[in-house]
Short mmCIF file of C-alpha atoms (C1' of nucleotides) in Angstrom, two decimals:
data_model
loop_
_atom_site.label_atom_id
_atom_site.label_comp_id
_atom_site.label_asym_id
_atom_site.label_seq_id
_atom_site.Cartn_x
_atom_site.Cartn_y
_atom_site.Cartn_z
CA UNK A 1 65.70 135.87 117.68
CA UNK A 2 65.66 136.02 121.32
CA UNK A 3 62.13 137.16 121.72
CA UNK A 4 61.04 138.42 125.06
CA UNK A 5 60.14 135.80 127.65
CA UNK A 6 57.32 138.03 128.69
CA UNK A 7 54.48 138.12 126.24
CA UNK A 8 52.25 136.79 128.97
CA UNK A 9 52.79 139.48 131.53
CA UNK A 10 52.83 142.83 129.82
CA UNK A 11 54.17 144.73 132.83
CA UNK A 12 57.00 147.02 132.98
CA UNK A 13 59.68 147.58 130.59
CA UNK A 14 59.59 149.40 133.89
CA UNK A 15 61.85 152.29 132.95
CA UNK A 16 59.09 154.70 132.13
CA UNK A 17 56.15 155.13 134.32
CA UNK A 18 52.87 153.29 134.20
CA UNK A 19 53.13 149.88 135.57
CA UNK A 20 49.81 148.39 134.85
CA UNK A 21 48.84 148.79 138.48
CA UNK A 22 46.71 145.69 138.54
CA UNK A 23 47.22 142.78 140.85
CA UNK A 24 47.17 139.70 138.70
CA UNK A 25 48.14 136.33 140.09
CA UNK A 26 48.83 135.06 136.59
CA UNK A 27 51.54 137.64 136.23
CA UNK A 28 53.07 136.68 139.55
CA UNK A 29 53.79 133.03 138.77
CA UNK A 30 56.34 133.47 135.99
CA UNK A 31 58.11 136.09 138.07
CA UNK A 32 58.39 133.78 141.03
CA UNK A 33 59.71 131.02 138.78
CA UNK A 34 62.16 133.42 137.24
CA UNK A 35 63.49 134.38 140.64
CA UNK A 36 63.65 130.74 141.64
CA UNK A 37 65.72 129.88 138.60
CA UNK A 38 68.04 132.78 139.28
CA UNK A 39 68.66 131.50 142.79
CA UNK A 40 69.28 127.87 141.82
CA UNK A 41 70.78 127.52 138.36
CA UNK A 42 71.07 130.87 136.67
CA UNK A 43 74.18 132.79 135.78
CA UNK A 44 74.03 134.59 139.12
CA UNK A 45 74.92 131.53 141.17
CA UNK A 46 77.22 130.24 138.45
CA UNK A 47 79.12 133.50 138.58
CA UNK A 48 79.23 133.61 142.36
CA UNK A 49 80.39 129.99 142.59
CA UNK A 50 83.12 130.66 140.08
CA UNK A 51 84.35 133.63 142.08
CA UNK A 52 84.14 131.93 145.43
CA UNK A 53 85.10 128.30 144.94
CA UNK A 54 85.51 126.92 141.42
CA UNK A 55 84.77 123.22 141.45
CA UNK A 56 82.67 123.27 144.58
CA UNK A 57 79.07 122.23 144.13
CA UNK A 58 76.10 124.44 144.83
CA UNK A 59 74.56 122.45 147.72
CA UNK A 60 77.88 122.51 149.57
CA UNK A 61 77.92 126.27 149.29
CA UNK A 62 74.38 126.23 150.55
CA UNK A 63 75.55 124.38 153.67
CA UNK A 64 78.22 127.01 154.24
CA UNK A 65 75.56 129.67 153.78
CA UNK A 66 73.36 128.11 156.43
CA UNK A 67 76.29 128.10 158.85
CA UNK A 68 77.03 131.71 157.98
CA UNK A 69 73.43 132.76 158.50
CA UNK A 70 73.14 130.87 161.76
CA UNK A 71 76.37 132.35 163.01
CA UNK A 72 77.12 129.17 164.93
CA UNK A 73 77.76 125.44 164.37
CA UNK A 74 74.68 123.44 163.46
CA UNK A 75 73.68 119.81 163.62
CA UNK A 76 73.35 117.88 160.41
CA UNK A 77 69.62 117.54 160.95
CA UNK A 78 69.21 121.24 161.59
CA UNK A 79 71.07 122.09 158.39
CA UNK A 80 68.86 119.67 156.48
CA UNK A 81 65.77 121.29 157.93
CA UNK A 82 66.92 124.78 157.02
CA UNK A 83 67.88 123.72 153.51
CA UNK A 84 64.56 121.93 153.14
CA UNK A 85 66.31 118.72 152.17
CA UNK A 86 66.75 115.32 153.73
CA UNK A 87 69.54 114.16 156.05
CA UNK A 88 71.68 112.02 153.78
CA UNK A 89 71.95 114.85 151.33
CA UNK A 90 73.61 117.03 153.93
CA UNK A 91 75.94 114.23 154.98
CA UNK A 92 77.35 114.09 151.49
CA UNK A 93 77.90 117.81 151.22
CA UNK A 94 79.55 117.92 154.63
CA UNK A 95 81.86 115.11 153.54
CA UNK A 96 82.86 117.21 150.57
CA UNK A 97 83.33 120.32 152.70
CA UNK A 98 85.46 118.39 155.17
CA UNK A 99 87.56 116.96 152.36
CA UNK A 100 88.23 120.51 151.19
CA UNK A 101 88.84 121.76 154.73
CA UNK A 102 85.97 124.23 154.46
CA UNK A 103 84.07 122.75 157.39
CA UNK A 104 84.59 120.17 160.09
CA UNK A 105 82.47 117.92 162.27
CA UNK A 106 82.70 117.85 166.02
CA UNK A 107 80.74 115.60 168.33
CA UNK A 108 77.93 117.45 170.04
CA UNK A 109 78.88 117.56 173.73
CA UNK A 110 75.19 117.42 174.66
CA UNK A 111 74.49 114.25 172.67
CA UNK A 112 77.11 111.78 171.55
CA UNK A 113 74.96 110.73 168.61
CA UNK A 114 74.87 114.16 167.08
CA UNK A 115 77.50 116.03 165.12
CA UNK A 116 77.98 119.76 165.04
CA UNK A 117 79.15 121.10 161.70
CA UNK A 118 81.27 124.21 161.90
CA UNK A 119 82.86 126.35 159.26
CA UNK A 120 86.64 126.63 159.11
CA UNK A 121 88.20 130.03 158.49
CA UNK A 122 88.63 129.07 154.84
CA UNK A 123 84.99 128.02 154.72
CA UNK A 124 83.94 131.34 156.13
CA UNK A 125 86.12 133.22 153.68
CA UNK A 126 84.65 131.18 150.84
CA UNK A 127 81.06 131.97 151.67
CA UNK A 128 81.96 135.61 152.15
CA UNK A 129 83.34 135.71 148.62
CA UNK A 130 80.16 134.07 147.39
CA UNK A 131 77.93 136.57 149.14
CA UNK A 132 80.08 139.44 147.98
CA UNK A 133 79.37 138.51 144.38
CA UNK A 134 75.68 137.93 144.95
CA UNK A 135 75.24 141.17 146.87
CA UNK A 136 77.23 143.02 144.26
CA UNK A 137 74.90 141.90 141.50
CA UNK A 138 71.77 142.73 143.46
CA UNK A 139 73.20 146.02 144.54
CA UNK A 140 73.98 147.09 140.99
CA UNK A 141 70.72 145.72 139.64
CA UNK A 142 68.81 147.75 142.22
CA UNK A 143 70.95 150.84 141.86
CA UNK A 144 68.06 152.93 140.59
CA UNK A 145 65.61 151.91 143.25
CA UNK A 146 64.42 154.37 145.81
CA UNK A 147 65.09 153.54 149.43
CA UNK A 148 61.37 153.32 149.89
CA UNK A 149 60.91 150.72 147.15
CA UNK A 150 63.76 148.67 148.57
CA UNK A 151 62.23 148.64 152.01
CA UNK A 152 58.80 147.86 150.62
CA UNK A 153 60.10 145.00 148.51
CA UNK A 154 62.04 143.52 151.40
CA UNK A 155 59.02 143.71 153.66
CA UNK A 156 56.54 142.34 151.14
CA UNK A 157 58.77 139.53 149.95
CA UNK A 158 59.36 138.42 153.51
CA UNK A 159 55.70 138.55 154.26
CA UNK A 160 54.83 136.71 151.08
CA UNK A 161 57.31 133.91 151.81
CA UNK A 162 56.03 133.61 155.38
CA UNK A 163 52.35 133.64 154.47
CA UNK A 164 52.69 131.10 151.68
CA UNK A 165 54.83 128.83 153.86
CA UNK A 166 52.37 129.09 156.73
CA UNK A 167 49.38 128.35 154.55
CA UNK A 168 51.09 125.36 152.95
CA UNK A 169 52.08 124.04 156.38
CA UNK A 170 48.44 124.35 157.36
CA UNK A 171 47.28 122.45 154.28
CA UNK A 172 49.93 119.76 154.78
CA UNK A 173 48.87 119.31 158.39
CA UNK A 174 45.27 118.96 157.25
CA UNK A 175 46.29 116.29 154.78
CA UNK A 176 48.02 114.32 157.48
CA UNK A 177 45.22 114.72 159.97
CA UNK A 178 41.91 115.31 158.18
CA UNK A 179 40.11 115.54 161.56
CA UNK A 180 41.35 118.98 162.30
CA UNK A 181 40.43 122.32 160.87
CA UNK B 1 55.65 125.58 162.30
CA UNK B 2 59.01 125.09 163.86
CA UNK B 3 62.16 127.06 163.52
CA UNK B 4 61.81 128.89 160.26
CA UNK B 5 64.55 130.44 158.17
CA UNK B 6 63.96 133.46 160.31
CA UNK B 7 66.56 132.67 162.94
CA UNK B 8 69.06 133.93 160.44
CA UNK B 9 70.28 136.91 162.27
CA UNK B 10 73.31 137.68 160.20
CA UNK B 11 76.43 137.46 162.32
CA UNK B 12 77.64 140.82 163.38
CA UNK B 13 79.79 141.81 160.47
CA UNK B 14 76.97 142.16 157.96
CA UNK B 15 76.33 145.52 156.45
CA UNK B 16 73.67 147.37 158.37
CA UNK B 17 72.03 144.31 159.83
CA UNK B 18 68.96 146.26 160.67
CA UNK B 19 65.54 145.55 161.98
CA UNK B 20 62.45 144.68 160.05
CA UNK B 21 62.01 148.12 158.55
CA UNK B 22 65.49 148.28 157.07
CA UNK B 23 66.58 147.13 153.68
CA UNK B 24 69.09 144.37 154.19
CA UNK B 25 70.37 142.33 151.29
CA UNK B 26 71.40 139.55 153.63
CA UNK B 27 67.80 139.11 154.66
CA UNK B 28 66.66 139.03 151.05
CA UNK B 29 68.71 136.04 149.94
CA UNK B 30 67.08 133.34 152.10
CA UNK B 31 63.67 134.70 151.15
CA UNK B 32 64.44 134.47 147.47
CA UNK B 33 65.73 130.92 147.94
CA UNK B 34 62.64 130.05 149.91
CA UNK B 35 60.40 131.27 147.12
CA UNK B 36 62.52 129.42 144.59
CA UNK B 37 62.14 126.17 146.47
CA UNK B 38 58.41 126.68 146.75
CA UNK B 39 58.15 127.08 142.99
CA UNK B 40 60.29 124.06 142.09
CA UNK B 41 60.06 121.29 144.68
CA UNK B 42 57.91 122.34 147.59
CA UNK B 43 54.54 121.04 148.62
CA UNK B 44 52.86 123.73 146.52
CA UNK B 45 53.86 122.25 143.19
CA UNK B 46 53.56 118.72 144.54
CA UNK B 47 49.99 119.49 145.52
CA UNK B 48 49.14 121.19 142.25
CA UNK B 49 50.67 118.36 140.19
CA UNK B 50 48.70 115.81 142.16
CA UNK B 51 45.48 117.70 141.51
CA UNK B 52 46.14 118.34 137.86
CA UNK B 53 47.94 115.32 136.45
CA UNK B 54 49.19 112.63 138.82
CA UNK B 55 52.17 110.90 137.28
CA UNK B 56 53.12 113.75 134.98
CA UNK B 57 56.50 115.30 135.61
CA UNK B 58 57.07 118.90 136.57
CA UNK B 59 58.99 120.03 133.46
CA UNK B 60 56.20 118.73 131.22
CA UNK B 61 53.72 120.81 133.15
CA UNK B 62 56.09 123.69 132.74
CA UNK B 63 55.91 123.25 128.96
CA UNK B 64 52.11 123.33 129.12
CA UNK B 65 52.36 126.45 131.25
CA UNK B 66 54.53 128.20 128.66
CA UNK B 67 51.97 127.37 125.98
CA UNK B 68 49.20 128.64 128.21
CA UNK B 69 51.01 131.88 128.95
CA UNK B 70 51.90 132.46 125.32
CA UNK B 71 48.35 131.76 124.24
CA UNK B 72 49.58 130.25 121.02
CA UNK B 73 51.70 127.36 119.70
CA UNK B 74 55.42 127.78 120.19
CA UNK B 75 58.54 126.37 118.62
CA UNK B 76 60.65 123.95 120.59
CA UNK B 77 63.48 126.45 120.73
CA UNK B 78 61.20 129.21 121.93
CA UNK B 79 59.85 127.01 124.70
CA UNK B 80 63.40 126.15 125.73
CA UNK B 81 64.29 129.82 125.81
CA UNK B 82 61.30 130.73 127.95
CA UNK B 83 61.94 127.84 130.33
CA UNK B 84 65.60 128.78 130.49
CA UNK B 85 66.63 125.28 129.54
CA UNK B 86 68.30 123.68 126.59
CA UNK B 87 66.64 122.24 123.48
CA UNK B 88 66.93 118.49 124.05
CA UNK B 89 65.28 118.86 127.42
CA UNK B 90 62.16 120.28 125.79
CA UNK B 91 62.14 117.56 123.14
CA UNK B 92 61.85 114.95 125.85
CA UNK B 93 59.00 116.67 127.65
CA UNK B 94 57.14 117.22 124.40
CA UNK B 95 57.53 113.53 123.63
CA UNK B 96 55.93 112.76 126.96
CA UNK B 97 53.14 115.28 126.42
CA UNK B 98 52.44 113.86 122.97
CA UNK B 99 52.36 110.34 124.37
CA UNK B 100 49.72 111.48 126.85
CA UNK B 101 47.82 113.45 124.20
CA UNK B 102 48.33 116.69 126.13
CA UNK B 103 50.17 118.40 123.30
CA UNK B 104 51.03 117.77 119.67
CA UNK B 105 53.67 118.83 117.19
CA UNK B 106 52.90 120.38 113.84
CA UNK B 107 55.41 121.43 111.24
CA UNK B 108 55.90 125.17 111.18
CA UNK B 109 54.52 126.34 107.82
CA UNK B 110 57.11 129.12 107.74
CA UNK B 111 60.09 126.83 108.18
CA UNK B 112 60.05 123.13 107.46
CA UNK B 113 62.84 122.54 109.98
CA UNK B 114 60.86 123.87 112.88
CA UNK B 115 58.04 122.30 114.86
CA UNK B 116 55.22 124.17 116.52
CA UNK B 117 54.06 122.64 119.77
CA UNK B 118 50.41 123.19 120.58
CA UNK B 119 48.30 122.20 123.53
CA UNK B 120 45.41 119.80 123.03
CA UNK B 121 42.11 120.52 124.79
CA UNK B 122 43.09 117.99 127.46
CA UNK B 123 46.45 119.69 127.82
CA UNK B 124 44.76 123.03 128.29
CA UNK B 125 42.36 121.58 130.85
CA UNK B 126 45.29 120.02 132.69
CA UNK B 127 47.23 123.25 133.02
CA UNK B 128 44.05 125.06 134.08
CA UNK B 129 43.62 122.59 136.93
CA UNK B 130 47.25 123.14 137.88
CA UNK B 131 46.90 126.90 137.92
CA UNK B 132 43.64 126.68 139.80
CA UNK B 133 45.42 124.93 142.66
CA UNK B 134 48.38 127.29 142.63
CA UNK B 135 46.21 130.39 142.50
CA UNK B 136 44.00 129.00 145.22
CA UNK B 137 46.95 128.61 147.56
CA UNK B 138 48.29 132.06 146.82
CA UNK B 139 44.87 133.59 147.11
CA UNK B 140 44.26 132.10 150.53
CA UNK B 141 47.80 132.83 151.71
CA UNK B 142 47.37 136.47 150.74
CA UNK B 143 43.81 136.73 152.05
CA UNK B 144 44.77 139.31 154.65
CA UNK B 145 46.75 141.52 152.33
CA UNK B 146 45.51 144.96 151.44
CA UNK B 147 44.89 145.67 147.77
CA UNK B 148 47.67 148.19 147.99
CA UNK B 149 50.22 145.70 149.28
CA UNK B 150 49.24 143.24 146.57
CA UNK B 151 49.74 145.78 143.85
CA UNK B 152 53.00 146.95 145.36
CA UNK B 153 54.34 143.41 145.66
CA UNK B 154 53.37 142.57 142.11
CA UNK B 155 55.01 145.71 140.81
CA UNK B 156 58.19 145.37 142.84
CA UNK B 157 58.66 141.68 142.20
CA UNK B 158 58.28 142.26 138.48
CA UNK B 159 60.72 145.08 138.56
CA UNK B 160 63.17 143.10 140.65
CA UNK B 161 63.07 140.13 138.28
CA UNK B 162 63.51 142.41 135.29
CA UNK B 163 66.34 144.44 136.76
CA UNK B 164 68.30 141.43 137.98
CA UNK B 165 67.82 139.64 134.65
CA UNK B 166 68.90 142.72 132.73
CA UNK B 167 71.97 143.26 134.85
CA UNK B 168 73.01 139.62 134.57
CA UNK B 169 72.50 139.72 130.80
CA UNK B 170 74.76 142.75 130.76
CA UNK B 171 77.44 141.00 132.80
CA UNK B 172 77.20 137.86 130.67
CA UNK B 173 77.57 139.92 127.50
CA UNK B 174 80.64 141.58 128.99
CA UNK B 175 82.13 138.19 129.75
CA UNK B 176 81.67 137.06 126.19
CA UNK B 177 82.95 140.28 124.70
CA UNK B 178 85.35 142.00 127.12
CA UNK B 179 85.81 144.85 124.62
CA UNK B 180 82.53 146.39 125.43
CA UNK B 181 81.55 148.11 128.58
"C1'" DT C 1 77.52 126.57 105.78
"C1'" DA C 2 74.11 127.82 109.60
"C1'" DT C 3 70.04 126.58 112.00
"C1'" DT C 4 66.10 123.53 114.04
"C1'" DG C 5 65.31 119.75 116.29
"C1'" DT C 6 66.32 114.86 117.91
"C1'" DT C 7 68.98 110.89 119.92
"C1'" DA C 8 72.23 109.21 123.11
"C1'" DT C 9 74.73 109.91 127.11
"C1'" DA C 10 76.29 111.92 131.42
"C1'" DC C 11 76.13 114.95 135.33
"C1'" DT C 12 73.85 117.34 139.39
"C1'" DC C 13 70.61 117.50 142.94
"C1'" DT C 14 67.64 115.14 145.95
"C1'" DA C 15 65.02 111.14 147.92
"C1'" DT C 16 64.30 106.39 150.07
"C1'" DA C 17 65.90 102.27 152.43
"C1'" DA C 18 68.88 99.81 155.24
"C1'" DC C 19 72.23 100.22 158.67
"C1'" DT C 20 75.28 101.90 162.99
"C1'" DA C 21 75.79 104.22 167.27
"C1'" DT C 22 74.13 106.23 170.89
"C1'" DA C 23 70.13 107.45 173.89
"C1'" DT D 1 62.52 101.35 171.50
"C1'" DA D 2 63.52 105.95 169.44
"C1'" DT D 3 66.75 109.26 167.56
"C1'" DA D 4 71.12 111.23 164.89
"C1'" DG D 5 73.71 110.31 161.39
"C1'" DT D 6 75.78 107.48 157.54
"C1'" DT D 7 76.08 104.33 153.45
"C1'" DA D 8 74.14 102.63 149.34
"C1'" DT D 9 71.07 103.13 145.79
"C1'" DA D 10 67.59 105.20 142.82
"C1'" DG D 11 65.10 108.93 140.59
"C1'" DA D 12 64.17 113.52 138.66
"C1'" DG D 13 65.92 117.43 136.17
"C1'" DT D 14 69.10 119.31 133.15
"C1'" DA D 15 73.35 119.58 130.17
"C1'" DT D 16 76.69 118.27 126.30
"C1'" DA D 17 77.86 115.94 122.03
"C1'" DA D 18 76.88 113.90 117.77
"C1'" DC D 19 73.63 113.71 114.26
"C1'" DA D 20 69.62 114.61 110.69
"C1'" DA D 21 66.92 117.56 107.98
"C1'" DT D 22 66.11 121.87 106.06
"C1'" DA D 23 67.49 126.53 105.03
#
DNA sequence: TATTGTTATACTCTATAACTATA
DNA sequence: TATAGTTATAGAGTATAACAATA
């Protein structure tokens, strides 16, 4: 019983040829949701968490990921901003990471109020294991893709994320300050 | 906008950390997360919910969306499957939708155990308002895109979602039944 | 005996409010 | 007085377990 989740958007089955070729916003939405689910609570992250740090929670791994992507220690507020969450949330995850010796806090020399969160070697190794699993899945899933399609997807996804974010920021600013526009 | 997730220059040891034209998995991950956040708890959905049905919760709207995309009444279990959630979760949202007269349950004539959930006219109007807002934002955000880029993005995103889902389903099946391969 | 759905309960993620300590 | 972070608490979203009705 397991019917296809995709009656709405006929595209693909992909293997053969003819994608329908149309641009249809209605078809885009379920795909975006699908990707969102995969990145937050699907078997991909479940699998990667299991490989990398059984028992650790997802947001804590997300903190480690932010540190990994930044390549340097970050303030609590900066991590919160990058994760698109609120300060206290980060505090709790950093507590957990510190308890597990995956990260530590040091006072920011430039501002005694602030704390810099930095990954420990074990923290770095943990997030590397996580990314190894995630990349492995993507890599195998995209095994059949042409180099050109990969580049195009990367470019278009980045542009899409940027353009949507920028437009929403514009709308939000308008809401806060109806004068402008 | 201030510092966007774009600072993420992967620290040196990433595979082929190339420039914009390259395909770099490490660059893909934050973009996918960003899109996921937008679709689940960003200002896009907040805005659309506010326009369409202030006070209604997001998963209930998601149920209405599934009915809209299917174009026909669906069983509780089928809705759960399409939403990638578990049965009891859907039951609660359908209760809420019924309370608000946005959907109703009818016994499935083919199986007295099952219930078919169908949208009321008000439910349909509600989800149309929601989609109108979402499509409006996307449409404006993508205003500058060429028709070709739109088609390419639609095609590649669909293929990506399908290929990742298929590969994960394969891995999950392997986990459950290590015999196979 | 297996399946569809519901009720009751608990867990995870995230937000808001009140507070502490620097600035 | 404003800012960085923390503590305490509350809410939204989702899962698991036990059950009822029908197959």
